[in-house]
PDB file of C-alpha atoms in Angstrom:
ATOM      1  CA  UNK A   2     149.741 145.442  38.881  1.00 60.00           C
ATOM      2  CA  UNK A   3     148.265 141.950  38.914  1.00 84.00           C
ATOM      3  CA  UNK A   4     144.749 140.355  39.427  1.00 89.00           C
ATOM      4  CA  UNK A   5     143.803 136.835  40.305  1.00 91.00           C
ATOM      5  CA  UNK A   6     140.358 135.754  38.951  1.00 93.00           C
ATOM      6  CA  UNK A   7     137.862 134.477  41.626  1.00 94.00           C
ATOM      7  CA  UNK A   8     134.978 134.153  39.270  1.00 91.00           C
ATOM      8  CA  UNK A   9     134.253 135.312  35.675  1.00 92.00           C
ATOM      9  CA  UNK A  10     133.061 138.687  37.208  1.00 94.00           C
ATOM     10  CA  UNK A  11     135.379 138.938  40.279  1.00 95.00           C
ATOM     11  CA  UNK A  12     139.076 139.240  40.843  1.00 96.00           C
ATOM     12  CA  UNK A  13     141.488 139.457  43.978  1.00 97.00           C
ATOM     13  CA  UNK A  14     144.149 142.158  43.713  1.00 96.00           C
ATOM     14  CA  UNK A  15     146.519 144.000  46.169  1.00 95.00           C
ATOM     15  CA  UNK A  16     145.071 146.978  48.043  1.00 96.00           C
ATOM     16  CA  UNK A  17     147.565 149.704  48.233  1.00 95.00           C
ATOM     17  CA  UNK A  18     147.774 153.292  49.841  1.00 97.00           C
ATOM     18  CA  UNK A  19     147.013 155.041  46.568  1.00 97.00           C
ATOM     19  CA  UNK A  20     143.732 153.285  46.523  1.00 97.00           C
ATOM     20  CA  UNK A  21     142.592 155.029  49.776  1.00 97.00           C
ATOM     21  CA  UNK A  22     139.657 156.856  48.167  1.00 97.00           C
ATOM     22  CA  UNK A  23     138.111 153.610  46.634  1.00 96.00           C
ATOM     23  CA  UNK A  24     138.869 151.727  49.927  1.00 95.00           C
ATOM     24  CA  UNK A  25     137.206 154.423  52.086  1.00 95.00           C
ATOM     25  CA  UNK A  26     134.060 154.502  49.778  1.00 94.00           C
ATOM     26  CA  UNK A  27     133.802 150.658  50.084  1.00 93.00           C
ATOM     27  CA  UNK A  28     134.305 150.754  54.017  1.00 91.00           C
ATOM     28  CA  UNK A  29     131.627 153.266  54.181  1.00 90.00           C
ATOM     29  CA  UNK A  30     129.322 150.864  52.414  1.00 90.00           C
ATOM     30  CA  UNK A  31     130.497 147.923  54.557  1.00 88.00           C
ATOM     31  CA  UNK A  32     130.850 149.828  57.849  1.00 86.00           C
ATOM     32  CA  UNK A  33     127.749 148.318  59.464  1.00 81.00           C
ATOM     33  CA  UNK A  34     128.888 144.668  58.759  1.00 80.00           C
ATOM     34  CA  UNK A  35     132.497 145.270  59.209  1.00 80.00           C
ATOM     35  CA  UNK A  36     132.851 147.734  62.274  1.00 73.00           C
ATOM     36  CA  UNK A  37     132.247 145.160  65.009  1.00 71.00           C
ATOM     37  CA  UNK A  38     134.745 142.622  63.708  1.00 75.00           C
ATOM     38  CA  UNK A  39     137.692 144.458  61.923  1.00 76.00           C
ATOM     39  CA  UNK A  40     139.467 146.969  64.258  1.00 73.00           C
ATOM     40  CA  UNK A  41     140.756 149.102  61.559  1.00 75.00           C
ATOM     41  CA  UNK A  42     137.162 149.742  60.113  1.00 76.00           C
ATOM     42  CA  UNK A  43     136.537 151.830  63.250  1.00 76.00           C
ATOM     43  CA  UNK A  44     139.438 153.832  62.456  1.00 79.00           C
ATOM     44  CA  UNK A  45     139.225 154.203  58.744  1.00 88.00           C
ATOM     45  CA  UNK A  46     136.730 157.149  58.689  1.00 85.00           C
ATOM     46  CA  UNK A  47     138.238 159.686  56.351  1.00 92.00           C
ATOM     47  CA  UNK A  48     140.783 159.766  53.645  1.00 95.00           C
ATOM     48  CA  UNK A  49     143.907 160.198  55.788  1.00 96.00           C
ATOM     49  CA  UNK A  50     142.914 157.354  58.165  1.00 94.00           C
ATOM     50  CA  UNK A  51     141.940 155.064  55.218  1.00 95.00           C
ATOM     51  CA  UNK A  52     145.379 155.653  53.600  1.00 96.00           C
ATOM     52  CA  UNK A  53     146.993 155.187  56.991  1.00 96.00           C
ATOM     53  CA  UNK A  54     145.308 151.586  57.287  1.00 95.00           C
ATOM     54  CA  UNK A  55     146.490 150.713  53.797  1.00 96.00           C
ATOM     55  CA  UNK A  56     149.996 152.006  54.586  1.00 97.00           C
ATOM     56  CA  UNK A  57     150.224 149.894  57.622  1.00 95.00           C
ATOM     57  CA  UNK A  58     149.616 146.913  55.501  1.00 96.00           C
ATOM     58  CA  UNK A  59     152.050 148.138  52.878  1.00 97.00           C
ATOM     59  CA  UNK A  60     154.649 148.349  55.593  1.00 97.00           C
ATOM     60  CA  UNK A  61     153.955 144.849  56.783  1.00 97.00           C
ATOM     61  CA  UNK A  62     154.261 143.672  53.241  1.00 96.00           C
ATOM     62  CA  UNK A  63     157.764 145.092  52.963  1.00 96.00           C
ATOM     63  CA  UNK A  64     158.523 143.467  56.352  1.00 96.00           C
ATOM     64  CA  UNK A  65     156.936 140.277  55.099  1.00 96.00           C
ATOM     65  CA  UNK A  66     154.643 140.244  58.035  1.00 97.00           C
ATOM     66  CA  UNK A  67     151.328 140.706  56.450  1.00 97.00           C
ATOM     67  CA  UNK A  68     149.413 141.759  53.348  1.00 96.00           C
ATOM     68  CA  UNK A  69     145.968 143.125  52.318  1.00 97.00           C
ATOM     69  CA  UNK A  70     143.911 142.361  49.177  1.00 97.00           C
ATOM     70  CA  UNK A  71     140.752 143.567  47.763  1.00 97.00           C
ATOM     71  CA  UNK A  72     138.033 141.726  46.006  1.00 97.00           C
ATOM     72  CA  UNK A  73     136.623 143.543  42.976  1.00 97.00           C
ATOM     73  CA  UNK A  74     133.148 142.468  41.643  1.00 96.00           C
ATOM     74  CA  UNK A  75     132.354 143.964  38.128  1.00 95.00           C
ATOM     75  CA  UNK A  76     135.099 146.669  38.748  1.00 94.00           C
ATOM     76  CA  UNK A  77     133.991 147.773  42.146  1.00 95.00           C
ATOM     77  CA  UNK A  78     135.712 146.944  45.400  1.00 96.00           C
ATOM     78  CA  UNK A  79     133.298 144.860  47.553  1.00 96.00           C
ATOM     79  CA  UNK A  80     135.476 143.134  50.119  1.00 94.00           C
ATOM     80  CA  UNK A  81     138.758 141.708  50.948  1.00 94.00           C
ATOM     81  CA  UNK A  82     141.089 139.249  52.692  1.00 96.00           C
ATOM     82  CA  UNK A  83     144.403 139.807  54.554  1.00 96.00           C
ATOM     83  CA  UNK A  84     147.246 138.269  56.291  1.00 97.00           C
ATOM     84  CA  UNK A  85     146.662 139.929  59.675  1.00 96.00           C
ATOM     85  CA  UNK A  86     149.892 138.399  60.758  1.00 96.00           C
ATOM     86  CA  UNK A  87     152.543 136.508  58.657  1.00 98.00           C
ATOM     87  CA  UNK A  88     155.625 134.933  60.220  1.00 97.00           C
ATOM     88  CA  UNK A  89     157.576 133.016  57.761  1.00 96.00           C
ATOM     89  CA  UNK A  90     160.377 132.190  60.231  1.00 96.00           C
ATOM     90  CA  UNK A  91     157.846 130.577  62.592  1.00 97.00           C
ATOM     91  CA  UNK A  92     155.741 129.190  59.802  1.00 97.00           C
ATOM     92  CA  UNK A  93     152.589 130.653  60.892  1.00 98.00           C
ATOM     93  CA  UNK A  94     149.973 133.369  59.650  1.00 98.00           C
ATOM     94  CA  UNK A  95     146.464 134.612  60.387  1.00 98.00           C
ATOM     95  CA  UNK A  96     143.943 135.388  57.712  1.00 97.00           C
ATOM     96  CA  UNK A  97     141.029 137.939  58.085  1.00 94.00           C
ATOM     97  CA  UNK A  98     138.173 138.946  55.796  1.00 94.00           C
ATOM     98  CA  UNK A  99     135.474 141.509  55.397  1.00 91.00           C
ATOM     99  CA  UNK A 100     132.819 142.301  52.693  1.00 89.00           C
ATOM    100  CA  UNK A 101     130.061 144.604  51.946  1.00 87.00           C
ATOM    101  CA  UNK A 102     126.489 143.356  51.162  1.00 84.00           C
ATOM    102  CA  UNK A 103     127.152 143.289  47.285  1.00 83.00           C
ATOM    103  CA  UNK A 104     129.622 140.611  47.958  1.00 79.00           C
ATOM    104  CA  UNK A 105     127.439 138.265  49.978  1.00 83.00           C
ATOM    105  CA  UNK A 106     126.385 134.671  48.999  1.00 84.00           C
ATOM    106  CA  UNK A 107     128.660 134.692  45.790  1.00 84.00           C
ATOM    107  CA  UNK A 108     131.383 132.471  47.213  1.00 87.00           C
ATOM    108  CA  UNK A 109     133.944 135.336  46.862  1.00 94.00           C
ATOM    109  CA  UNK A 110     135.232 135.272  50.302  1.00 93.00           C
ATOM    110  CA  UNK A 111     135.718 131.488  50.363  1.00 94.00           C
ATOM    111  CA  UNK A 112     137.463 131.678  46.857  1.00 95.00           C
ATOM    112  CA  UNK A 113     139.837 134.476  48.135  1.00 96.00           C
ATOM    113  CA  UNK A 114     140.675 132.534  51.448  1.00 96.00           C
ATOM    114  CA  UNK A 115     141.413 129.429  49.375  1.00 95.00           C
ATOM    115  CA  UNK A 116     143.988 131.586  47.373  1.00 96.00           C
ATOM    116  CA  UNK A 117     145.701 132.755  50.572  1.00 97.00           C
ATOM    117  CA  UNK A 118     145.721 129.370  52.018  1.00 97.00           C
ATOM    118  CA  UNK A 119     147.294 128.030  48.880  1.00 96.00           C
ATOM    119  CA  UNK A 120     149.916 130.751  48.955  1.00 97.00           C
ATOM    120  CA  UNK A 121     150.601 130.172  52.476  1.00 97.00           C
ATOM    121  CA  UNK A 122     151.018 126.553  52.325  1.00 97.00           C
ATOM    122  CA  UNK A 123     152.192 125.766  48.757  1.00 96.00           C
ATOM    123  CA  UNK A 124     154.308 128.711  47.846  1.00 96.00           C
ATOM    124  CA  UNK A 125     155.535 129.937  51.330  1.00 97.00           C
ATOM    125  CA  UNK A 126     155.700 126.532  53.016  1.00 97.00           C
ATOM    126  CA  UNK A 127     154.087 127.679  56.185  1.00 98.00           C
ATOM    127  CA  UNK A 128     153.056 125.207  58.739  1.00 98.00           C
ATOM    128  CA  UNK A 129     149.947 126.706  60.353  1.00 98.00           C
ATOM    129  CA  UNK A 130     147.424 129.375  59.405  1.00 98.00           C
ATOM    130  CA  UNK A 131     145.050 130.686  61.954  1.00 98.00           C
ATOM    131  CA  UNK A 132     141.625 132.346  61.840  1.00 97.00           C
ATOM    132  CA  UNK A 133     140.296 134.469  64.788  1.00 95.00           C
ATOM    133  CA  UNK A 134     136.597 135.352  65.186  1.00 94.00           C
ATOM    134  CA  UNK A 135     134.286 136.725  67.857  1.00 92.00           C
ATOM    135  CA  UNK A 136     131.813 133.942  69.026  1.00 94.00           C
ATOM    136  CA  UNK A 137     128.907 136.214  68.079  1.00 90.00           C
ATOM    137  CA  UNK A 138     130.267 136.461  64.438  1.00 90.00           C
ATOM    138  CA  UNK A 139     128.588 133.354  63.036  1.00 91.00           C
ATOM    139  CA  UNK A 140     129.361 134.392  59.350  1.00 89.00           C
ATOM    140  CA  UNK A 141     133.232 134.421  60.087  1.00 92.00           C
ATOM    141  CA  UNK A 142     132.943 131.032  61.973  1.00 94.00           C
ATOM    142  CA  UNK A 143     131.193 129.631  58.918  1.00 94.00           C
ATOM    143  CA  UNK A 144     133.964 130.734  56.648  1.00 94.00           C
ATOM    144  CA  UNK A 145     136.588 129.016  58.900  1.00 96.00           C
ATOM    145  CA  UNK A 146     134.441 125.908  58.929  1.00 96.00           C
ATOM    146  CA  UNK A 147     134.170 125.782  55.023  1.00 94.00           C
ATOM    147  CA  UNK A 148     137.902 126.408  54.666  1.00 95.00           C
ATOM    148  CA  UNK A 149     138.280 123.081  56.672  1.00 95.00           C
ATOM    149  CA  UNK A 150     139.646 124.636  59.762  1.00 97.00           C
ATOM    150  CA  UNK A 151     139.661 123.176  63.212  1.00 97.00           C
ATOM    151  CA  UNK A 152     138.545 124.891  66.216  1.00 98.00           C
ATOM    152  CA  UNK A 153     141.580 125.176  68.714  1.00 98.00           C
ATOM    153  CA  UNK A 154     139.663 126.935  71.480  1.00 97.00           C
ATOM    154  CA  UNK A 155     137.795 129.925  72.838  1.00 97.00           C
ATOM    155  CA  UNK A 156     139.621 132.682  74.488  1.00 96.00           C
ATOM    156  CA  UNK A 157     136.970 133.978  77.083  1.00 97.00           C
ATOM    157  CA  UNK A 158     136.304 137.657  77.250  1.00 95.00           C
ATOM    158  CA  UNK A 159     139.447 138.353  75.095  1.00 93.00           C
ATOM    159  CA  UNK A 160     138.419 141.523  73.304  1.00 87.00           C
ATOM    160  CA  UNK A 161     136.578 144.590  74.248  1.00 87.00           C
ATOM    161  CA  UNK A 162     134.345 146.315  71.616  1.00 82.00           C
ATOM    162  CA  UNK A 163     132.370 149.504  72.884  1.00 81.00           C
ATOM    163  CA  UNK A 164     132.408 148.405  76.438  1.00 87.00           C
ATOM    164  CA  UNK A 165     131.460 144.689  75.874  1.00 89.00           C
ATOM    165  CA  UNK A 166     133.803 141.884  76.364  1.00 93.00           C
ATOM    166  CA  UNK A 167     133.650 139.455  73.584  1.00 91.00           C
ATOM    167  CA  UNK A 168     134.937 135.825  73.474  1.00 94.00           C
ATOM    168  CA  UNK A 169     137.326 134.835  70.549  1.00 94.00           C
ATOM    169  CA  UNK A 170     137.487 131.578  68.833  1.00 97.00           C
ATOM    170  CA  UNK A 171     140.868 130.481  67.411  1.00 97.00           C
ATOM    171  CA  UNK A 172     140.673 128.125  64.309  1.00 98.00           C
ATOM    172  CA  UNK A 173     143.723 126.647  62.547  1.00 98.00           C
ATOM    173  CA  UNK A 174     144.476 124.579  59.556  1.00 98.00           C
ATOM    174  CA  UNK A 175     148.028 122.729  59.356  1.00 97.00           C
ATOM    175  CA  UNK A 176     149.935 122.140  56.193  1.00 97.00           C
ATOM    176  CA  UNK A 177     149.603 118.349  56.207  1.00 95.00           C
ATOM    177  CA  UNK A 178     145.736 118.927  56.531  1.00 96.00           C
ATOM    178  CA  UNK A 179     145.913 121.277  53.559  1.00 95.00           C
ATOM    179  CA  UNK A 180     147.840 118.791  51.546  1.00 85.00           C
ATOM    180  CA  UNK A 181     145.412 115.980  52.432  1.00 68.00           C
ATOM    181  CA  UNK A 182     142.480 118.088  51.487  1.00 72.00           C
ATOM    182  CA  UNK A 183     143.979 119.358  48.180  1.00 58.00           C
ATOM    183  CA  UNK A 184     145.055 115.919  47.170  1.00 48.00           C
TER     184      UNK A 184
END
């Protein structure tokens, strides 16, 4: 229904259940990069499970508890951003991202994260936006740093992935930090 330009060739759009075939094709291209870091990538392996992933986010949107967006480059879905959690009553949210190789090194993820931060702070008046990443996911950490987030701490052996316990970093940006940066 709408698109937000990220560059002259890329745009940010809502991802919805009816787009499951395109989403599944994209996740299949991105799986090697995404699977270790985004839990739903592991479970989105056929059309029904891809649709279910997008439906979970559609349900979150209805409840004002989350949202998922795709990044299209030259008309092809190549990545995305999401509010993993969104709690307006508490003034907090968590942002997550993913991409396939075609989206790398183009600034698309950073531009999309900037749009979500602007929405969270400027339109919705949130107080805090978080970013969680595994300590071994250095690309994700770099996005948080470029977004101006601060490392709050590390949760040791927080998450299990294929039998290995991973440490998780928690980053955050506060509304007054965003306002100071945007001014």
